[in-house]
Amino acid sequence: MQSGDLKVQSKLTSITTSKRNRVALSIAALVLLGVVAVALPHYANGFQLFVVTEIAIFSVACLGLTVAIGWSGQTVLAQTGFFGIGAYGTNYLFAHHVPWLISGLVIAAGCALLGLIVGLPAARLKGFYLAIATLAFAELIDQVYNDATPVTGGANGTAVRIVTIFHINPASALWYMSIFLLVASALVVRQFGRTRIGRCLRAVRDADIATSSLGLSSAQWKVIAFMISAVLGSLAGTLYGQALTFLSPDAFSFDLIIEFLVVVFIGGVDRIWGAIIGASFFVLIQEALQSFGFYQRVVFGVTLLLVVRFLPGGIVSIVPTARAFFRNRRDQQLSREPDVARAGAEQA
Amino acid sequence: MTGTHLLEVRGIDVSFGGVHVLRSVDLDADSGFTGLIGPNGAGKTTLFNVISGYVAPKAGTVLLDGVEIQGTSSLSVARSGVARTFQTPKLIGSMTLLDNAMLGIDGRKVEHPFLRAIGAPRTERRLRAEASEMLERFGLGGLLYQSVSSLSLGSQKIVEVARALLRQPRLLLLDEPAAGLSVTDVEALAAPLAEYANAGLAILIVEHDLELVKRLCPEVIVLEFGRVIASGPPHEVTQRPDVVAAYLGDETLASRK
Ligand SMILES: Nc1ncnc2c1ncn2[C@@H]1O[C@H](COP(=O)(O)OP(=O)(O)OP(=O)(O)O)[C@@H](O)[C@H]1O
Ligand SMILES: [Mg+2]
């Protein structure tokens, strides 16, 4: 028993030290990111700044899908709906003299409520049926963009009232807010992923039958995932409106739903970095192939096929996949070791 | 009779598409082990499914502390203090042992809902310590951060038992916990379970390893073709000719006797 205890002890200590190193490393990375983010508008041209801003915004919307699709395993196709409500809704309130930040937060809270209302019935559906139901919701919202002319400007669209913050030029300000929102959302999602919410959502996804025997309600957790996703979609939409400067229904069309899905699946559907890498890949290719509309689609299609075939975990899984490949032998030795420790512990 | 036992199963009938799987089954369980044995296909797992709310019986009642629970949902049965394991363990393969065990705690009634929801580090750390301790009791302390999919089936079954115990249940249902376990694994499993049973937990156990059943259970119930054919102390029951006959009809058990 003693030798076993010692093993556990030393393992725990080594974990705390490596954890401390990791915390230091994360803080260093955040500081570095902060410096780069602040400096960026001084070195990048307008177009480049727009591209990185768009990447940050898409990443936030896709982080919502990481939670809803990746963790809880629901085929949710409603994200453009919340994205659009974030953009139109915030703009409407802001145009009516509600402070911009408050507008964004009020609309996000509204989307949480809407996520609850849509999520309650949707949580009873699975796979294909859930996909259709959530798609119907997104289509409904699409109708609203077209028909609620006083609010949305209908098919003609509406100009966005641009927010100014401390006299910073709007494009730089938007970049700062977008990168801030991305880092904040990523940290929150990461925290969720490592604690109760993350565990319970994965249980709903992988052990649906067993979850109820644990006293966990699948329906309740699915709705929570849906609401988190809706809030992130809405917040991203609030910023996207500022980036577009003009809102029209085409910006939130059916294509965008598919594009979001492509992003998360290419990047890696249940990882935070997956959403960010996927969004970067998507926005960069889209901008690079702007003038080759058709080839854009071909590149996305082919990439998606390759990823699904060779990297089911998405681009983000390249590192672990490679690591597993190279460490194969060492891993086999390592997995033998604990058995020895246990056998020793049991003998004593 | 009502209210005298923690678990009282009375006259349970279950049929699937006209095939009677359980016929008028009665069973009682109180603190300590109660064994449920019988040949393959006798209906043991189905009876567990009825008790834990996964299958609604055609007739009969299940009383937990005198309260009827049959025909409600598996969720509400679980929340009223029944924990169970499955014949094939249902764990999250991509998660670590510790996280899987934590799910047992996650399903408890939450003391500080907000702190738990955001995964406040203090609370999370305290609960992780509790889950680690439980896994250590079952000899899995060295594997806390391994992913469950890398474990042997035997260890997975033990993790599922630890997870069920972390729910702090009043009644624990174990469906063949020792099947597929090595001799050392059976010991690692049995010792802590016996401690819980001695401390007053009611454990209903389906098990084909008759030696283990004889050792743990003061009382066993024998099911055959969905009927209770015998009950009593294991040493007596397993001597009875009808029980022997039932088992002889079942090759896997006949060879193990
Ligand atoms: N959902 C179901 N639909 C139809 N038949 C079922 C269902 N579940 C169980 N059965 C049948 O009920 C009978 C009893 O099954 P059960 O799994 O309860 O037996 P068991 O005693 O647990 O057997 P084993 O020792 O093999 O685990 C079997 O004949 C089985 O085929
Ligand atoms: Mg069975």
PDB file of N, CA, C and O in Angstrom, chain A residues 8 11 15 191 194-197 199-200 202-203 205-207 209-210 212-217 220 338 342 346, chain B residues 54 74-75 78-79 90 92 99 102 106-107 110 116-119 124 128 139 142-143 145 155 163 167 184-185:
ATOM      1  N   VAL A   8       1.292   7.756  -6.007  1.00  0.00           N
ATOM      2  CA  VAL A   8       0.207   8.713  -6.190  1.00  0.00           C
ATOM      3  C   VAL A   8       0.664  10.103  -5.778  1.00  0.00           C
ATOM      4  O   VAL A   8       0.483  11.088  -6.488  1.00  0.00           O
ATOM      5  N   LYS A  11       3.075  11.595  -8.161  1.00  0.00           N
ATOM      6  CA  LYS A  11       2.355  11.936  -9.383  1.00  0.00           C
ATOM      7  C   LYS A  11       1.591  13.248  -9.177  1.00  0.00           C
ATOM      8  O   LYS A  11       1.604  14.121 -10.022  1.00  0.00           O
ATOM      9  N   ILE A  15       2.153  16.846 -10.991  1.00  0.00           N
ATOM     10  CA  ILE A  15       1.055  17.496 -11.700  1.00  0.00           C
ATOM     11  C   ILE A  15       0.907  18.947 -11.260  1.00  0.00           C
ATOM     12  O   ILE A  15       0.729  19.829 -12.089  1.00  0.00           O
ATOM     13  N   GLN A 191     -13.119  27.364 -19.077  1.00  0.00           N
ATOM     14  CA  GLN A 191     -13.481  27.108 -17.678  1.00  0.00           C
ATOM     15  C   GLN A 191     -14.702  26.174 -17.603  1.00  0.00           C
ATOM     16  O   GLN A 191     -14.721  25.223 -16.841  1.00  0.00           O
ATOM     17  N   ARG A 194     -13.885  22.499 -18.475  1.00  0.00           N
ATOM     18  CA  ARG A 194     -13.103  21.708 -17.533  1.00  0.00           C
ATOM     19  C   ARG A 194     -13.869  21.389 -16.273  1.00  0.00           C
ATOM     20  O   ARG A 194     -13.362  20.699 -15.401  1.00  0.00           O
ATOM     21  N   THR A 195     -15.063  21.944 -16.134  1.00  0.00           N
ATOM     22  CA  THR A 195     -15.788  21.737 -14.883  1.00  0.00           C
ATOM     23  C   THR A 195     -17.150  21.109 -15.150  1.00  0.00           C
ATOM     24  O   THR A 195     -17.333  20.410 -16.138  1.00  0.00           O
ATOM     25  N   ARG A 196     -18.090  21.353 -14.263  1.00  0.00           N
ATOM     26  CA  ARG A 196     -19.344  20.611 -14.279  1.00  0.00           C
ATOM     27  C   ARG A 196     -20.057  20.651 -15.623  1.00  0.00           C
ATOM     28  O   ARG A 196     -20.485  19.622 -16.150  1.00  0.00           O
ATOM     29  N   ILE A 197     -20.173  21.844 -16.208  1.00  0.00           N
ATOM     30  CA  ILE A 197     -20.904  21.960 -17.464  1.00  0.00           C
ATOM     31  C   ILE A 197     -20.280  21.078 -18.535  1.00  0.00           C
ATOM     32  O   ILE A 197     -20.970  20.318 -19.215  1.00  0.00           O
ATOM     33  N   ARG A 199     -18.340  18.427 -18.246  1.00  0.00           N
ATOM     34  CA  ARG A 199     -18.517  16.993 -17.981  1.00  0.00           C
ATOM     35  C   ARG A 199     -19.932  16.553 -18.302  1.00  0.00           C
ATOM     36  O   ARG A 199     -20.154  15.536 -18.957  1.00  0.00           O
ATOM     37  N   CYS A 200     -20.908  17.340 -17.831  1.00  0.00           N
ATOM     38  CA  CYS A 200     -22.292  16.925 -17.993  1.00  0.00           C
ATOM     39  C   CYS A 200     -22.701  16.927 -19.471  1.00  0.00           C
ATOM     40  O   CYS A 200     -23.407  16.037 -19.926  1.00  0.00           O
ATOM     41  N   ARG A 202     -20.760  16.415 -22.035  1.00  0.00           N
ATOM     42  CA  ARG A 202     -20.146  15.263 -22.696  1.00  0.00           C
ATOM     43  C   ARG A 202     -20.868  13.977 -22.300  1.00  0.00           C
ATOM     44  O   ARG A 202     -20.975  13.048 -23.106  1.00  0.00           O
ATOM     45  N   ALA A 203     -21.346  13.930 -21.068  1.00  0.00           N
ATOM     46  CA  ALA A 203     -22.109  12.761 -20.637  1.00  0.00           C
ATOM     47  C   ALA A 203     -23.391  12.654 -21.458  1.00  0.00           C
ATOM     48  O   ALA A 203     -23.771  11.573 -21.902  1.00  0.00           O
ATOM     49  N   ARG A 205     -23.776  13.698 -24.421  1.00  0.00           N
ATOM     50  CA  ARG A 205     -23.399  13.311 -25.783  1.00  0.00           C
ATOM     51  C   ARG A 205     -23.038  11.827 -25.879  1.00  0.00           C
ATOM     52  O   ARG A 205     -23.494  11.123 -26.770  1.00  0.00           O
ATOM     53  N   ASP A 206     -22.217  11.347 -24.925  1.00  0.00           N
ATOM     54  CA  ASP A 206     -21.637  10.012 -25.085  1.00  0.00           C
ATOM     55  C   ASP A 206     -22.337   8.912 -24.305  1.00  0.00           C
ATOM     56  O   ASP A 206     -22.146   7.743 -24.583  1.00  0.00           O
ATOM     57  N   ALA A 207     -23.094   9.263 -23.307  1.00  0.00           N
ATOM     58  CA  ALA A 207     -23.723   8.227 -22.480  1.00  0.00           C
ATOM     59  C   ALA A 207     -25.139   8.635 -22.166  1.00  0.00           C
ATOM     60  O   ALA A 207     -25.562   8.654 -21.023  1.00  0.00           O
ATOM     61  N   ILE A 209     -28.061   7.381 -22.286  1.00  0.00           N
ATOM     62  CA  ILE A 209     -28.913   6.519 -21.465  1.00  0.00           C
ATOM     63  C   ILE A 209     -28.506   6.601 -20.004  1.00  0.00           C
ATOM     64  O   ILE A 209     -29.345   6.654 -19.112  1.00  0.00           O
ATOM     65  N   ALA A 210     -27.192   6.632 -19.771  1.00  0.00           N
ATOM     66  CA  ALA A 210     -26.711   6.576 -18.396  1.00  0.00           C
ATOM     67  C   ALA A 210     -26.884   7.900 -17.655  1.00  0.00           C
ATOM     68  O   ALA A 210     -26.920   7.916 -16.431  1.00  0.00           O
ATOM     69  N   SER A 212     -29.341   9.912 -17.060  1.00  0.00           N
ATOM     70  CA  SER A 212     -30.455  10.045 -16.128  1.00  0.00           C
ATOM     71  C   SER A 212     -30.198   9.235 -14.866  1.00  0.00           C
ATOM     72  O   SER A 212     -30.585   9.637 -13.770  1.00  0.00           O
ATOM     73  N   SER A 213     -29.493   8.100 -14.997  1.00  0.00           N
ATOM     74  CA  SER A 213     -29.213   7.294 -13.805  1.00  0.00           C
ATOM     75  C   SER A 213     -28.230   8.006 -12.879  1.00  0.00           C
ATOM     76  O   SER A 213     -28.043   7.610 -11.742  1.00  0.00           O
ATOM     77  N   LEU A 214     -27.586   9.051 -13.387  1.00  0.00           N
ATOM     78  CA  LEU A 214     -26.677   9.836 -12.547  1.00  0.00           C
ATOM     79  C   LEU A 214     -27.400  11.016 -11.915  1.00  0.00           C
ATOM     80  O   LEU A 214     -26.788  11.832 -11.228  1.00  0.00           O
ATOM     81  N   GLY A 215     -28.687  11.115 -12.169  1.00  0.00           N
ATOM     82  CA  GLY A 215     -29.441  12.243 -11.624  1.00  0.00           C
ATOM     83  C   GLY A 215     -29.275  13.491 -12.472  1.00  0.00           C
ATOM     84  O   GLY A 215     -29.588  14.595 -12.027  1.00  0.00           O
ATOM     85  N   LEU A 216     -28.758  13.337 -13.693  1.00  0.00           N
ATOM     86  CA  LEU A 216     -28.557  14.481 -14.581  1.00  0.00           C
ATOM     87  C   LEU A 216     -29.623  14.465 -15.673  1.00  0.00           C
ATOM     88  O   LEU A 216     -29.826  13.441 -16.319  1.00  0.00           O
ATOM     89  N   SER A 217     -30.271  15.609 -15.862  1.00  0.00           N
ATOM     90  CA  SER A 217     -31.306  15.678 -16.881  1.00  0.00           C
ATOM     91  C   SER A 217     -30.702  16.067 -18.224  1.00  0.00           C
ATOM     92  O   SER A 217     -30.201  17.176 -18.387  1.00  0.00           O
ATOM     93  N   GLN A 220     -32.251  19.258 -19.641  1.00  0.00           N
ATOM     94  CA  GLN A 220     -31.802  20.487 -18.988  1.00  0.00           C
ATOM     95  C   GLN A 220     -30.411  20.901 -19.484  1.00  0.00           C
ATOM     96  O   GLN A 220     -30.184  22.070 -19.810  1.00  0.00           O
ATOM     97  N   PRO A 338       1.548   1.709 -14.693  1.00  0.00           N
ATOM     98  CA  PRO A 338       0.585   1.808 -13.601  1.00  0.00           C
ATOM     99  C   PRO A 338       0.102   0.440 -13.121  1.00  0.00           C
ATOM    100  O   PRO A 338      -0.152   0.248 -11.936  1.00  0.00           O
ATOM    101  N   ARG A 342      -0.003  -0.820  -9.407  1.00  0.00           N
ATOM    102  CA  ARG A 342      -1.198  -1.302  -8.736  1.00  0.00           C
ATOM    103  C   ARG A 342      -0.998  -2.681  -8.150  1.00  0.00           C
ATOM    104  O   ARG A 342      -1.401  -2.962  -7.026  1.00  0.00           O
ATOM    105  N   GLU A 346      -1.496  -3.712  -4.295  1.00  0.00           N
ATOM    106  CA  GLU A 346      -2.441  -4.708  -3.816  1.00  0.00           C
ATOM    107  C   GLU A 346      -1.777  -5.808  -3.010  1.00  0.00           C
ATOM    108  O   GLU A 346      -2.385  -6.370  -2.100  1.00  0.00           O
TER     109      GLU A 346
ATOM    110  N   TYR B  54     -36.142   2.644 -15.853  1.00  0.00           N
ATOM    111  CA  TYR B  54     -35.914   2.612 -17.307  1.00  0.00           C
ATOM    112  C   TYR B  54     -37.021   1.855 -18.046  1.00  0.00           C
ATOM    113  O   TYR B  54     -37.244   2.065 -19.231  1.00  0.00           O
ATOM    114  N   SER B  74     -36.483   7.435 -15.096  1.00  0.00           N
ATOM    115  CA  SER B  74     -35.193   7.010 -14.548  1.00  0.00           C
ATOM    116  C   SER B  74     -34.524   8.177 -13.822  1.00  0.00           C
ATOM    117  O   SER B  74     -33.836   7.983 -12.831  1.00  0.00           O
ATOM    118  N   LEU B  75     -34.778   9.389 -14.328  1.00  0.00           N
ATOM    119  CA  LEU B  75     -34.190  10.569 -13.686  1.00  0.00           C
ATOM    120  C   LEU B  75     -34.740  10.763 -12.276  1.00  0.00           C
ATOM    121  O   LEU B  75     -33.985  10.971 -11.324  1.00  0.00           O
ATOM    122  N   ALA B  78     -33.460   8.131  -9.931  1.00  0.00           N
ATOM    123  CA  ALA B  78     -32.070   8.417  -9.562  1.00  0.00           C
ATOM    124  C   ALA B  78     -32.026   9.514  -8.511  1.00  0.00           C
ATOM    125  O   ALA B  78     -31.294   9.425  -7.533  1.00  0.00           O
ATOM    126  N   ARG B  79     -32.842  10.544  -8.722  1.00  0.00           N
ATOM    127  CA  ARG B  79     -32.823  11.666  -7.781  1.00  0.00           C
ATOM    128  C   ARG B  79     -33.405  11.302  -6.422  1.00  0.00           C
ATOM    129  O   ARG B  79     -33.138  11.989  -5.440  1.00  0.00           O
ATOM    130  N   LYS B  90     -21.161   2.206 -18.819  1.00  0.00           N
ATOM    131  CA  LYS B  90     -21.477   3.374 -19.640  1.00  0.00           C
ATOM    132  C   LYS B  90     -20.698   4.574 -19.113  1.00  0.00           C
ATOM    133  O   LYS B  90     -21.201   5.365 -18.328  1.00  0.00           O
ATOM    134  N   ILE B  92     -17.683   7.806 -20.134  1.00  0.00           N
ATOM    135  CA  ILE B  92     -17.320   8.672 -21.238  1.00  0.00           C
ATOM    136  C   ILE B  92     -15.866   8.378 -21.587  1.00  0.00           C
ATOM    137  O   ILE B  92     -14.951   8.811 -20.880  1.00  0.00           O
ATOM    138  N   ASP B  99     -12.640  12.648 -14.130  1.00  0.00           N
ATOM    139  CA  ASP B  99     -13.810  13.365 -14.636  1.00  0.00           C
ATOM    140  C   ASP B  99     -15.035  12.453 -14.686  1.00  0.00           C
ATOM    141  O   ASP B  99     -16.149  12.879 -14.378  1.00  0.00           O
ATOM    142  N   MET B 102     -16.264  12.235 -11.288  1.00  0.00           N
ATOM    143  CA  MET B 102     -16.874  13.515 -10.912  1.00  0.00           C
ATOM    144  C   MET B 102     -18.343  13.585 -11.333  1.00  0.00           C
ATOM    145  O   MET B 102     -19.146  14.278 -10.710  1.00  0.00           O
ATOM    146  N   ASP B 106     -21.547  15.355  -9.806  1.00  0.00           N
ATOM    147  CA  ASP B 106     -22.274  16.372 -10.568  1.00  0.00           C
ATOM    148  C   ASP B 106     -23.786  16.150 -10.535  1.00  0.00           C
ATOM    149  O   ASP B 106     -24.559  17.097 -10.688  1.00  0.00           O
ATOM    150  N   GLY B 107     -24.187  14.895 -10.366  1.00  0.00           N
ATOM    151  CA  GLY B 107     -25.618  14.606 -10.379  1.00  0.00           C
ATOM    152  C   GLY B 107     -26.279  14.730  -9.014  1.00  0.00           C
ATOM    153  O   GLY B 107     -27.482  14.594  -8.895  1.00  0.00           O
ATOM    154  N   VAL B 110     -27.322  19.992  -5.708  1.00  0.00           N
ATOM    155  CA  VAL B 110     -26.229  20.959  -5.619  1.00  0.00           C
ATOM    156  C   VAL B 110     -26.433  21.911  -4.450  1.00  0.00           C
ATOM    157  O   VAL B 110     -27.513  22.477  -4.288  1.00  0.00           O
ATOM    158  N   ARG B 116     -21.272  26.035  -8.393  1.00  0.00           N
ATOM    159  CA  ARG B 116     -21.076  24.788  -9.108  1.00  0.00           C
ATOM    160  C   ARG B 116     -21.209  25.011 -10.609  1.00  0.00           C
ATOM    161  O   ARG B 116     -20.481  24.441 -11.396  1.00  0.00           O
ATOM    162  N   ALA B 117     -22.150  25.870 -10.985  1.00  0.00           N
ATOM    163  CA  ALA B 117     -22.404  26.082 -12.403  1.00  0.00           C
ATOM    164  C   ALA B 117     -21.184  26.664 -13.100  1.00  0.00           C
ATOM    165  O   ALA B 117     -20.832  26.257 -14.198  1.00  0.00           O
ATOM    166  N   ILE B 118     -20.541  27.630 -12.459  1.00  0.00           N
ATOM    167  CA  ILE B 118     -19.383  28.235 -13.109  1.00  0.00           C
ATOM    168  C   ILE B 118     -18.103  27.472 -12.786  1.00  0.00           C
ATOM    169  O   ILE B 118     -17.031  27.843 -13.228  1.00  0.00           O
ATOM    170  N   GLY B 119     -18.229  26.403 -12.019  1.00  0.00           N
ATOM    171  CA  GLY B 119     -17.055  25.597 -11.708  1.00  0.00           C
ATOM    172  C   GLY B 119     -16.061  26.346 -10.849  1.00  0.00           C
ATOM    173  O   GLY B 119     -14.861  26.340 -11.117  1.00  0.00           O
ATOM    174  N   GLU B 124     -14.727  23.098  -6.782  1.00  0.00           N
ATOM    175  CA  GLU B 124     -14.291  22.088  -7.731  1.00  0.00           C
ATOM    176  C   GLU B 124     -13.128  21.271  -7.145  1.00  0.00           C
ATOM    177  O   GLU B 124     -13.118  20.055  -7.227  1.00  0.00           O
ATOM    178  N   ARG B 128     -13.117  17.354  -6.335  1.00  0.00           N
ATOM    179  CA  ARG B 128     -12.148  16.504  -7.018  1.00  0.00           C
ATOM    180  C   ARG B 128     -11.384  15.648  -6.017  1.00  0.00           C
ATOM    181  O   ARG B 128     -11.084  14.483  -6.272  1.00  0.00           O
ATOM    182  N   GLY B 139      -8.298   1.280  -5.565  1.00  0.00           N
ATOM    183  CA  GLY B 139      -6.999   0.950  -6.140  1.00  0.00           C
ATOM    184  C   GLY B 139      -6.724   1.611  -7.477  1.00  0.00           C
ATOM    185  O   GLY B 139      -5.876   1.163  -8.239  1.00  0.00           O
ATOM    186  N   GLY B 142      -3.656   5.678  -9.019  1.00  0.00           N
ATOM    187  CA  GLY B 142      -2.544   5.999  -9.907  1.00  0.00           C
ATOM    188  C   GLY B 142      -2.981   6.328 -11.326  1.00  0.00           C
ATOM    189  O   GLY B 142      -2.168   6.685 -12.164  1.00  0.00           O
ATOM    190  N   LEU B 143      -4.280   6.172 -11.595  1.00  0.00           N
ATOM    191  CA  LEU B 143      -4.737   6.329 -12.985  1.00  0.00           C
ATOM    192  C   LEU B 143      -5.700   7.497 -13.156  1.00  0.00           C
ATOM    193  O   LEU B 143      -6.392   7.598 -14.170  1.00  0.00           O
ATOM    194  N   TYR B 145      -5.709  10.465 -14.098  1.00  0.00           N
ATOM    195  CA  TYR B 145      -5.712  11.335 -15.276  1.00  0.00           C
ATOM    196  C   TYR B 145      -5.590  10.568 -16.586  1.00  0.00           C
ATOM    197  O   TYR B 145      -5.342  11.142 -17.629  1.00  0.00           O
ATOM    198  N   SER B 155     -11.372  -2.562 -15.119  1.00  0.00           N
ATOM    199  CA  SER B 155     -11.185  -1.280 -14.442  1.00  0.00           C
ATOM    200  C   SER B 155     -12.332  -0.337 -14.744  1.00  0.00           C
ATOM    201  O   SER B 155     -12.774   0.428 -13.885  1.00  0.00           O
ATOM    202  N   ARG B 163     -18.218   5.716  -9.364  1.00  0.00           N
ATOM    203  CA  ARG B 163     -19.064   6.835  -9.765  1.00  0.00           C
ATOM    204  C   ARG B 163     -20.451   6.726  -9.114  1.00  0.00           C
ATOM    205  O   ARG B 163     -20.992   7.716  -8.614  1.00  0.00           O
ATOM    206  N   ARG B 167     -22.473   9.180  -5.852  1.00  0.00           N
ATOM    207  CA  ARG B 167     -23.791   9.805  -5.843  1.00  0.00           C
ATOM    208  C   ARG B 167     -24.400   9.793  -4.445  1.00  0.00           C
ATOM    209  O   ARG B 167     -25.440  10.374  -4.222  1.00  0.00           O
ATOM    210  N   THR B 184      -7.514 -10.209  -8.783  1.00  0.00           N
ATOM    211  CA  THR B 184      -7.106  -9.070  -7.949  1.00  0.00           C
ATOM    212  C   THR B 184      -8.121  -7.933  -8.064  1.00  0.00           C
ATOM    213  O   THR B 184      -8.427  -7.259  -7.085  1.00  0.00           O
ATOM    214  N   ASP B 185      -8.657  -7.740  -9.287  1.00  0.00           N
ATOM    215  CA  ASP B 185      -9.663  -6.692  -9.470  1.00  0.00           C
ATOM    216  C   ASP B 185     -10.915  -6.978  -8.643  1.00  0.00           C
ATOM    217  O   ASP B 185     -11.505  -6.068  -8.068  1.00  0.00           O
TER     218      ASP B 185
END
